[in-house]
Coordinates of C-alpha atoms and ligand atoms in Angstrom, one line a residue:
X1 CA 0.0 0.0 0.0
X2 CA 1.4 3.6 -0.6
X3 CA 0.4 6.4 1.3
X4 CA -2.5 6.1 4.7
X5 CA -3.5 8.5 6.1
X6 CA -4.7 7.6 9.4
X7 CA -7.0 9.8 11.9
X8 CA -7.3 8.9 15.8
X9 CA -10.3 10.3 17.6
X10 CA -10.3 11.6 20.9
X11 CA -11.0 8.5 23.0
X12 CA -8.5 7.0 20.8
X13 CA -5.8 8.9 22.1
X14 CA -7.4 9.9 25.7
X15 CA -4.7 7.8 28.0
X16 CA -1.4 6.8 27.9
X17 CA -2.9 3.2 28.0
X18 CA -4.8 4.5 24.7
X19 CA -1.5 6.6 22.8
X20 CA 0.3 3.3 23.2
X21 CA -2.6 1.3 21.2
X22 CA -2.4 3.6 19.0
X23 CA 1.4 3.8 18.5
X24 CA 1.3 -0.3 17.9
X25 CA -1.5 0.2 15.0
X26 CA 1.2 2.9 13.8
X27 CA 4.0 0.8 13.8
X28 CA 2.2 -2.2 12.8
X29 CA 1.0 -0.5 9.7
X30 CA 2.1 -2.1 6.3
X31 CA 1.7 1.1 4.2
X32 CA 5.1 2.3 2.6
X33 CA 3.9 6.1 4.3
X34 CA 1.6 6.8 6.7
X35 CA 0.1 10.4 7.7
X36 CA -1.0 10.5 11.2
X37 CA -3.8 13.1 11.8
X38 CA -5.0 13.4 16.2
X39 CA -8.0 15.1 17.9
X40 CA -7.0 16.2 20.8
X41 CA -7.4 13.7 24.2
X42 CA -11.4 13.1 24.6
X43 CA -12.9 16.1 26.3
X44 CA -10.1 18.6 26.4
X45 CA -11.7 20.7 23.1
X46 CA -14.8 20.8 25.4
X47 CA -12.6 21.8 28.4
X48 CA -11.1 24.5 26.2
X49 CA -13.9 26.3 25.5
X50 CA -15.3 26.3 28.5
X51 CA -12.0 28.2 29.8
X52 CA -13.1 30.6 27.5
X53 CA -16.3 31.3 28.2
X54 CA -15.3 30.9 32.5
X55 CA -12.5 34.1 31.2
X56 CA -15.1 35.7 29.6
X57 CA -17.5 35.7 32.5
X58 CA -14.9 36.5 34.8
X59 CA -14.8 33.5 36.8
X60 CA -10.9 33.7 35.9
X61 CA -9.9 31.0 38.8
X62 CA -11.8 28.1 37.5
X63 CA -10.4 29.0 34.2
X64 CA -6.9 29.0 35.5
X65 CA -7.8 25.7 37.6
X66 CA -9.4 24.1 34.3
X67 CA -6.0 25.2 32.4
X68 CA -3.8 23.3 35.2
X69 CA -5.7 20.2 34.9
X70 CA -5.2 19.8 31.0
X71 CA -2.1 20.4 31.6
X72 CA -1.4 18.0 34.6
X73 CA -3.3 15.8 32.4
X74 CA -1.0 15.3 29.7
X75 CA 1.8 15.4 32.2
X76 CA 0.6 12.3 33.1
X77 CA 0.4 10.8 29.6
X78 CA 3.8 12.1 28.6
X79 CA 5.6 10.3 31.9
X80 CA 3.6 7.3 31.3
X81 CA 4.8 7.2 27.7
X82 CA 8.6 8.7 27.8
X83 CA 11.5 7.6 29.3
X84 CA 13.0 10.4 31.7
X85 CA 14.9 12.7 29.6
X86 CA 12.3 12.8 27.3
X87 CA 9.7 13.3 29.9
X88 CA 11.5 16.3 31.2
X89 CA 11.9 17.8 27.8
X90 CA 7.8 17.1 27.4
X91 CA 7.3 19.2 30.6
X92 CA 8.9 22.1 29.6
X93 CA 6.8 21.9 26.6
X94 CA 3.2 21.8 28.4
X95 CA 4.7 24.5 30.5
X96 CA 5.2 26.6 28.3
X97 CA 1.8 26.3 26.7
X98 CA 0.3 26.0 29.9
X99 CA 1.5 29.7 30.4
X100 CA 0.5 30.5 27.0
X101 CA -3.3 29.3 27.7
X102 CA -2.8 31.4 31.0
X103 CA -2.0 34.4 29.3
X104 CA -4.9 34.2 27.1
X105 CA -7.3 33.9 30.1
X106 CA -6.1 37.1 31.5
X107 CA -6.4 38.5 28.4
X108 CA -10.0 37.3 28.0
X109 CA -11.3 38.4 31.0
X110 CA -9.8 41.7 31.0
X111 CA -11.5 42.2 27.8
X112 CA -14.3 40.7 29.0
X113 CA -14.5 39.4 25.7
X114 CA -14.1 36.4 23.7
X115 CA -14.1 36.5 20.2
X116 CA -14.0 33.5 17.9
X117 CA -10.5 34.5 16.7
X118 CA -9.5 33.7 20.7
X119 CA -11.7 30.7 20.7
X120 CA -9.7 29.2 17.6
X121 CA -6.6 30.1 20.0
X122 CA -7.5 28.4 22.8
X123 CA -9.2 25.5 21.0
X124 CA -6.0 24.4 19.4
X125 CA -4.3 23.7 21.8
X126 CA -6.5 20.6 22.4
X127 CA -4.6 18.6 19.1
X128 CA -1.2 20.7 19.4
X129 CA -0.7 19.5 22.8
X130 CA -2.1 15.4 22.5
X131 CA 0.1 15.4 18.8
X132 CA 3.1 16.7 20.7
X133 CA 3.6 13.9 23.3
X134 CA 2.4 11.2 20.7
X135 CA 4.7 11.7 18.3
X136 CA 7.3 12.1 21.0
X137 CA 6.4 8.3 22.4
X138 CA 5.7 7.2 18.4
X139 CA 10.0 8.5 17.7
X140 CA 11.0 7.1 20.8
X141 CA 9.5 3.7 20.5
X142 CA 11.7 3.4 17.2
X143 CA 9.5 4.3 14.7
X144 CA 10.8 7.1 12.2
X145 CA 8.6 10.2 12.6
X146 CA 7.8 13.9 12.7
X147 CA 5.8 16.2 14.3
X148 CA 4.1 18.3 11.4
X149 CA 2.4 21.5 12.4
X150 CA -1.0 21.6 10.7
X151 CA -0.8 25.4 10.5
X152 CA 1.9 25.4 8.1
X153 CA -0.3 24.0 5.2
X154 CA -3.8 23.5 6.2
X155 CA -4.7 27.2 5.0
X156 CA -8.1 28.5 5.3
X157 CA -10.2 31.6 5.2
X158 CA -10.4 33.6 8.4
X159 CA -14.2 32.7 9.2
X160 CA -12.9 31.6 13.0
X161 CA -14.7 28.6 14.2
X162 CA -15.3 27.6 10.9
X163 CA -13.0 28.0 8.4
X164 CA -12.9 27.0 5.4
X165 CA -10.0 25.3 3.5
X166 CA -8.3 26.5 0.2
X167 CA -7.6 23.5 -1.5
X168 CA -5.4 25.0 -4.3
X169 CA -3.1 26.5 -1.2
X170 CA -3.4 23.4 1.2
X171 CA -2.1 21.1 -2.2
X172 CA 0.5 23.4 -2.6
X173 CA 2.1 23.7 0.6
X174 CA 1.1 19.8 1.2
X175 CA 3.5 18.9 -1.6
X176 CA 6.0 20.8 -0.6
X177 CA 6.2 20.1 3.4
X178 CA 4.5 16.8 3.7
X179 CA 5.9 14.8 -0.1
X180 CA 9.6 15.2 1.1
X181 CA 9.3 13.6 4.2
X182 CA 6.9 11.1 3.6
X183 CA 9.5 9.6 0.5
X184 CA 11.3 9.5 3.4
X185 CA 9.4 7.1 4.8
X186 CA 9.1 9.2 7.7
X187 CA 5.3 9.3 10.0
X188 CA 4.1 12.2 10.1
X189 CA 2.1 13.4 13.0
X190 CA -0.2 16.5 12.4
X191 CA -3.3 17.6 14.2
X192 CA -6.7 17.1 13.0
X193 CA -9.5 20.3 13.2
X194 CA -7.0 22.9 13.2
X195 CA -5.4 25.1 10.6
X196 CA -4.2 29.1 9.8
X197 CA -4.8 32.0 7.3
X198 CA -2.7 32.7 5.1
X199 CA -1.3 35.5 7.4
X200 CA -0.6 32.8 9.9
X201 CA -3.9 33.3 12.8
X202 CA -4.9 30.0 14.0
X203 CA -8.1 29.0 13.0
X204 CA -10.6 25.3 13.4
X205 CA -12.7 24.4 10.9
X206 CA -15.2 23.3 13.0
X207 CA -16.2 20.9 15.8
X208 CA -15.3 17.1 15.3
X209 CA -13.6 18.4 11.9
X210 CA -10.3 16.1 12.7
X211 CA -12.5 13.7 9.6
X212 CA -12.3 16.2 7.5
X213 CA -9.1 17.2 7.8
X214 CA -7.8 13.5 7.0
X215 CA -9.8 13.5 4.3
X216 CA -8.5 16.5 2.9
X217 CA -5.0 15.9 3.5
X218 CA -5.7 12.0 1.6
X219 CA -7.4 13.6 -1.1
X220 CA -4.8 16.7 -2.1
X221 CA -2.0 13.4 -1.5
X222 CA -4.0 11.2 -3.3
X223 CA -3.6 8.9 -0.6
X224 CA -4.6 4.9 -1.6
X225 CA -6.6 4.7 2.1
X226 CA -7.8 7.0 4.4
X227 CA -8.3 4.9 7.7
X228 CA -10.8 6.7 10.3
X229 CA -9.8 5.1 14.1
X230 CA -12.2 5.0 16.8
X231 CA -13.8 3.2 19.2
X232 CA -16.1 1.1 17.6
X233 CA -15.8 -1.9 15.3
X234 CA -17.2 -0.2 12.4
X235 CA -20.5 0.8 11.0
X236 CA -23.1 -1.9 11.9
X237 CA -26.7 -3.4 11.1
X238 CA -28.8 -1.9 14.2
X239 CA -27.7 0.0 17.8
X240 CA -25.8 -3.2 19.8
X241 CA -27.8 -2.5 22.5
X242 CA -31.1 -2.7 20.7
X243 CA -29.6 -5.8 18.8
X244 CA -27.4 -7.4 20.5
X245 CA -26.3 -9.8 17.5
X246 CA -26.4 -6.9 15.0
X247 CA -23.3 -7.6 12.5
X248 CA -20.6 -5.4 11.5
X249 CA -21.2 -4.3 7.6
X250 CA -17.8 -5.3 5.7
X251 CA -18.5 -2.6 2.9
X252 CA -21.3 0.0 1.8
X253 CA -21.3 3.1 0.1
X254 CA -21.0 6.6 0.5
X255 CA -24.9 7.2 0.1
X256 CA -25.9 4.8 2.9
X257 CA -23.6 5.9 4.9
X258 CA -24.8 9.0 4.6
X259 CA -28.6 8.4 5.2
X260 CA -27.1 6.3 8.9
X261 CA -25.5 9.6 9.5
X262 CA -28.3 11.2 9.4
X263 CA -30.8 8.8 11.4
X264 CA -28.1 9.2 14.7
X265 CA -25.2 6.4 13.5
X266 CA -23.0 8.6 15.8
X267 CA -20.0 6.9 13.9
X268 CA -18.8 9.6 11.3
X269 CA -20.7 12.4 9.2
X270 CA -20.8 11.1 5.9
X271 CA -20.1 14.9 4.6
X272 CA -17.1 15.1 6.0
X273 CA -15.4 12.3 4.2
X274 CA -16.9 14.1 1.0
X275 CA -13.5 14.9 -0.5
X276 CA -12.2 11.6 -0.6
X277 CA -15.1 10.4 -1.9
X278 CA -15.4 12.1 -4.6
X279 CA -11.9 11.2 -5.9
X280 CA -12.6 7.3 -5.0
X281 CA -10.4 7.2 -1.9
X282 CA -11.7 4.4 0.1
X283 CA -13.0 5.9 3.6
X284 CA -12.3 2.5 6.4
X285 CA -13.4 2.8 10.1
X286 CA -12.0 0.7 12.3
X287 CA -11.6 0.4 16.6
X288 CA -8.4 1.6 18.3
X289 CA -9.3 -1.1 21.2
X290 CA -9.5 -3.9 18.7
X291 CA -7.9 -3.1 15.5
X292 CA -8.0 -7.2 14.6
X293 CA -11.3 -5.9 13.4
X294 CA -11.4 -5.0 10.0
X295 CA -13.5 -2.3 10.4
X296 CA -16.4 -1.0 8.0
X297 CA -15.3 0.1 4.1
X298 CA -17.2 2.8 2.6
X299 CA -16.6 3.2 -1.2
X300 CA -18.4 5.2 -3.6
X301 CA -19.4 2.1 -5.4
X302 CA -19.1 -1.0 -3.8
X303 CA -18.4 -3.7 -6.1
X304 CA -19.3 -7.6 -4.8
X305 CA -20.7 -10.5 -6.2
X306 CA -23.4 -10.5 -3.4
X307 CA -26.7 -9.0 -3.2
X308 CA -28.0 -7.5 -0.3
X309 CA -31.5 -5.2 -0.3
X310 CA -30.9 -3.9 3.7
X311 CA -27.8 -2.8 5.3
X312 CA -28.7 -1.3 8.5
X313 CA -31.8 -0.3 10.4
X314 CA -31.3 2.8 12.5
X315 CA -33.4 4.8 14.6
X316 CA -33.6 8.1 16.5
X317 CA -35.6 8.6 19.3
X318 CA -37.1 11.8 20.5
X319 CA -38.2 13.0 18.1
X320 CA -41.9 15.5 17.8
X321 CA -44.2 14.8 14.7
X322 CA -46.3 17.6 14.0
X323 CA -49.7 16.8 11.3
X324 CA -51.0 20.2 9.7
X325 CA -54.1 20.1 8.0
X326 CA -55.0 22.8 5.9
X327 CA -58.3 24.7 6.5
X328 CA -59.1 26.5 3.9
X329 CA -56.6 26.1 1.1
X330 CA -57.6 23.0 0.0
X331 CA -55.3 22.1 -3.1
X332 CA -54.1 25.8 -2.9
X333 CA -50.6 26.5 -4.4
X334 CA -48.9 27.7 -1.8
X335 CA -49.6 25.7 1.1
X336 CA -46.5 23.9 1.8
X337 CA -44.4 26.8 0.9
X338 CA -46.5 28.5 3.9
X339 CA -45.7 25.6 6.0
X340 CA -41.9 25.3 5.4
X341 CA -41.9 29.6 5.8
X342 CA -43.0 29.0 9.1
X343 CA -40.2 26.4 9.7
X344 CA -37.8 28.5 8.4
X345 CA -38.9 31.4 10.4
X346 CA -38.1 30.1 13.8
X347 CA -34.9 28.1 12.2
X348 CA -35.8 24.4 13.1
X349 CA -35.0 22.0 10.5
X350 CA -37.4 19.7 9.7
X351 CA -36.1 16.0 9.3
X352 CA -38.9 13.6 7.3
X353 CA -41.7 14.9 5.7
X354 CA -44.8 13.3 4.2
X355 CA -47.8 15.0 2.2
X356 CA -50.9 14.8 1.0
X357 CA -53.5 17.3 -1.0
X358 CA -54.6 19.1 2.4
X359 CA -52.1 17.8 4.7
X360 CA -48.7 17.7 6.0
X361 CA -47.0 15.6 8.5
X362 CA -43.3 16.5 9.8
X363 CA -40.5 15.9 12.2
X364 CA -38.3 18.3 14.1
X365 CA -35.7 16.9 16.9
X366 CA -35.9 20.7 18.1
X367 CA -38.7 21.6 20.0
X368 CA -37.2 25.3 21.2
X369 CA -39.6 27.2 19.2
X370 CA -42.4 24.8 18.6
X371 CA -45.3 27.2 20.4
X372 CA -44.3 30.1 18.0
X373 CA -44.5 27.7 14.8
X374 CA -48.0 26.8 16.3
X375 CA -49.1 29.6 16.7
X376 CA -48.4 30.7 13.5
X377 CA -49.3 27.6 11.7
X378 CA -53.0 27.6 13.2
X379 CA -53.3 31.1 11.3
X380 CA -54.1 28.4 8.1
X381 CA -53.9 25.2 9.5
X382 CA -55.7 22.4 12.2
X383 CA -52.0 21.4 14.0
X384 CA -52.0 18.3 16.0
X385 CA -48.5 17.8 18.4
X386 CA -47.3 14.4 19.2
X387 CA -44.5 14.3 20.9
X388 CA -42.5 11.3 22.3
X389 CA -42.4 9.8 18.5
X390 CA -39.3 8.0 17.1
X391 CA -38.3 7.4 13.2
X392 CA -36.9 4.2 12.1
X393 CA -34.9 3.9 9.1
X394 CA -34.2 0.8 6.8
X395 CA -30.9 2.1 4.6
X396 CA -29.9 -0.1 1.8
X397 CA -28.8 1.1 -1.6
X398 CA -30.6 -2.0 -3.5
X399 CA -34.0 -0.7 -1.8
X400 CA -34.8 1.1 -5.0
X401 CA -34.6 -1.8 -7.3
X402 CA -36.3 -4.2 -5.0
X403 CA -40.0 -5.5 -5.1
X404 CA -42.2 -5.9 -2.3
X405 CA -39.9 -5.0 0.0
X406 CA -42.2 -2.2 1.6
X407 CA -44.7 -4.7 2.2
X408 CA -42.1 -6.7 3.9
X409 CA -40.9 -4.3 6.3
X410 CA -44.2 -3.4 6.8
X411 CA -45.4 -7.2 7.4
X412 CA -42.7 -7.8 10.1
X413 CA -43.8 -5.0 12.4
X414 CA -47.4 -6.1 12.4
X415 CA -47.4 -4.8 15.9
X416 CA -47.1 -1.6 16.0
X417 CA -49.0 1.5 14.4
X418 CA -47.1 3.5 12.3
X419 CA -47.9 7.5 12.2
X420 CA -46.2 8.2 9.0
X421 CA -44.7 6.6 6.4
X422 CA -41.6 8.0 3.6
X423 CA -39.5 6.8 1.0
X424 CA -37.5 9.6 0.4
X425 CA -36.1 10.7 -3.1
X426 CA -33.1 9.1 -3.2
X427 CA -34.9 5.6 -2.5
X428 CA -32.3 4.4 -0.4
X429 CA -34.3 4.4 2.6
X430 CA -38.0 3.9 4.0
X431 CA -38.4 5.3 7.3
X432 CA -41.2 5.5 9.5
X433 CA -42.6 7.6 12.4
X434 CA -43.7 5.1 15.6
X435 CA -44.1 5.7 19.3
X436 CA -40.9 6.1 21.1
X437 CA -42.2 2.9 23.4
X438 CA -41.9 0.9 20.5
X439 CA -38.4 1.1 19.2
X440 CA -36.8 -1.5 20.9
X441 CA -39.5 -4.1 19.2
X442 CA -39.4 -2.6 15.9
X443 CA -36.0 -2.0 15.4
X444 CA -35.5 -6.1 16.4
X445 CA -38.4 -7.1 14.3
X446 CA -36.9 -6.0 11.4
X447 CA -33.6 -6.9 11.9
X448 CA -35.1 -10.7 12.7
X449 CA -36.5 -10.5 9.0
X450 CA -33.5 -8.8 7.3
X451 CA -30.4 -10.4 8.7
X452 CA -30.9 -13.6 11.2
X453 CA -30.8 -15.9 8.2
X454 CA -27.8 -17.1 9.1
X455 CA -24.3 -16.8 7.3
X456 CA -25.5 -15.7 3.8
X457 CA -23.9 -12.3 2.8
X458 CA -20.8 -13.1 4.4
X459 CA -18.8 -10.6 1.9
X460 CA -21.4 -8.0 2.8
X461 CA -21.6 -8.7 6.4
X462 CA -19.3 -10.3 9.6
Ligands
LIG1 N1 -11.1 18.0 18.9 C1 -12.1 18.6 18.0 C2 -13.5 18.5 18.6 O1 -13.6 17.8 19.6 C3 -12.0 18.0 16.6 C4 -12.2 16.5 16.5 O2 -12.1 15.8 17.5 O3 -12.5 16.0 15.4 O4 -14.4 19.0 18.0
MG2 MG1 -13.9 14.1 18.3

């Protein structure tokens, strides 16, 4: 294999225990280079910008007490990891950002203010400081490596919290700081989420952007893999604890990927692998704390001789379904544009959606606003509220071409009443709108008729 790029997670790299895993996979590896991209240690980003905001408020000492225990906390990773001298050097490298991060608190909170340029600031320090003692314990466990700054070519825009990479730029500087080092056959180590204008002002492109960093780094090196490490075996056919004998899925595409993503799989946003997608880099997640496991591939076309209609079930559970019935403009143009304005209005995002001449049922997960939408949509419409609904989801790309099969999901959940029923446009997925109570039923009903038959699908599925 040539050049893999591989991104850690947070709970990955949380622990020394955890840094060490990850150092083995590393090591281990058998790509000829290997690009190594780290979120910071689980929970610091949070802890980050909550310094900020504790500055900001002027509640300065908890700030300066949350600052000492990130700190203290990578202390303990990096004397855990690194033999003495090492250790020592480590220290005088937290301490010195340690007094960095102090001196933006005061800052802060004399201002008063904290402005997303300062957040950026703070937040980076997350990935600057769990890279820095990695790829200290990576070298000194005997594997050839360096420490890569992602500021020096992730480039982006100066929109501060979410910034937005220039490709051109990032390929340019990638080629001509990353390429030399990597014929090397030297690891790099860079951090995920982070990056810099062109001016050189730390930016972040945005929370849990570590994904899309990797991604873009594989894509501008045309990397043959890009390998996304967490800590779960891969993408699988229903919530374990739903199902407990739910199977890992070997491969799937892009698009179902996607539509999990969207019904809660909390495993990665689809989006953010979007780059390497689109220039058919295959995207594999796979589980720091068991990396036997071959993980889940995601490929923009998966090619096998097997045929299977359903890859995963999914579900998401709190979730409001709101049925508008119109009053008076029966079959008038117009009506659902009202009814999305309203939406719109109060910014809630509106998840599935079904319709018919004079009425319209929809979800929202956010119920902030919901009076003020009902309010307004009584102006035109009868509005019933039922909260404490869930959607489940049936993903598979061969859903489209397959016969009968809404009768069959449909026929397996005999036992529960279903609100609402959609097969959205990209006919990769049928998803339905039950009571919450019934999930756990459901979501095993349907994975007794799609996937306990045994060993069949054995490409598709472990
Ligand atoms: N550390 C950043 C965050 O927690 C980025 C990442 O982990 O992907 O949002
Ligand atoms: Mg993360």
């Amino acid at each position: 294999m040539k050049l893999v790029i591989m991104k850690f997670g947070g709970t990955s790299v949380e622990s020394g225990p955890a840094m060490r895993r990850v150092a083995e996979i590393v090591r281990k590896s058998p790509a000829e280079s290997t690009l190594v991209v780290l979120s910071a240690c689980a929970g610091v980003t949070n802890q980050l910008l909550r310094i900020g905001n504790l500055a900001a408020e002027g509640r300065a000492e908890d700030a300066v007490g949350l600052v000492q225990a990130i700190a203290q906390r990578h202390s303990v990773i990096a004397h855990d990891l690194l033999p003495d001298a090492e250790a020592t050097a480590a220290q005088s490298f937290l301490d010195v950002a340690a007094a960095e991060l102090l001196a933006l608190v005061r800052g802060i909170s004399v201002l008063g203010e904290l402005t997303p340029r300062s957040i950026d600031l703070l937040a980076s320090y997350g990935e600057r400081l769990s890279s820095f003692v990695f790829e200290l314990h990576l070298r000194h466990t005997g594997t050839p490596s360096t420490l890569l700054d992602a500021r020096t070519f992730m480039i982006t825009d100066d929109q501060y919290t979410h910034a937005i990479p220039d490709l051109p730029e990032m390929r340019h500087r990638l080629h001509r700081v990353a390429l030399p080092l990597l014929n090397e056959h030297r690891v790099i180590v860079t951090q995920g989420f982070i990056g810099a204008t062109r001016a050189g002002i730390t930016t972040t492109i945005g929370r849990g952007g570590s994904d899309h960093s990797a991604a873009l780094i594989g894509a501008l090196l045309d990397a043959e893999e890009i390998q996304i490490w967490t800590d779960v075996d891969g993408i699988l056919t229903a919530d374990p604890s739903v199902v407990p004998n739910a199977r890992r899925i070997r491969i799937m595409s892009f698009r179902e990927a996607s539509e999990l993503a969207y019904f809660g799989a909390r495993v990665l946003h689809p989006e953010t692998i979007l780059p390497a997608i689109e220039k058919s880099i295959p995207v594999r997640v796979l589980n720091s704390r068991r990396p036997s496991s071959q993980g889940t591939l995601i490929v923009a076309e998966p090619r096998t001789t097997q045929h299977c209609i359903v890859k995963s079930i999914a579900y998401k559970e709190g979730v409001t379904m709101i049925s508008i019935v119109s009053t008076r403009m029966f079959l008038a143009h117009g009506f659902l544009e009202n009814v999305f304005d309203v939406f719109h209005k109060y910014s809630t995002v509106v998840h599935t959606v079904a319709t018919s001449d004079v009425s319209v049922s929809a979800t929202v997960n956010d119920t902030s606003r919901l009076d003020e939408i009902v309010m307004e949509l009584q102006r035109f419409a009868t509005v019933t509220v039922d909260r404490r609904k869930a959607i489940v989801c049936v993903v598979g790309d061969q859903l489209r071409n397959s016969m009968g099969l809404a009768a069959r999901v449909l026929r397996s959940i005999t036992h529960v009443n279903i609100n609402m029923i959609s097969q959205g446009a990209s006919e990769i997925n049928i998803s339905f709108v039950i009571d919450e109570d019934n999930v756990e039923t459901t979501v095993q009903a349907l994975h007794q008729e799609f996937f306990d038959n045994g060993d069949q699908n054995q490409e598709i599925f472990d």
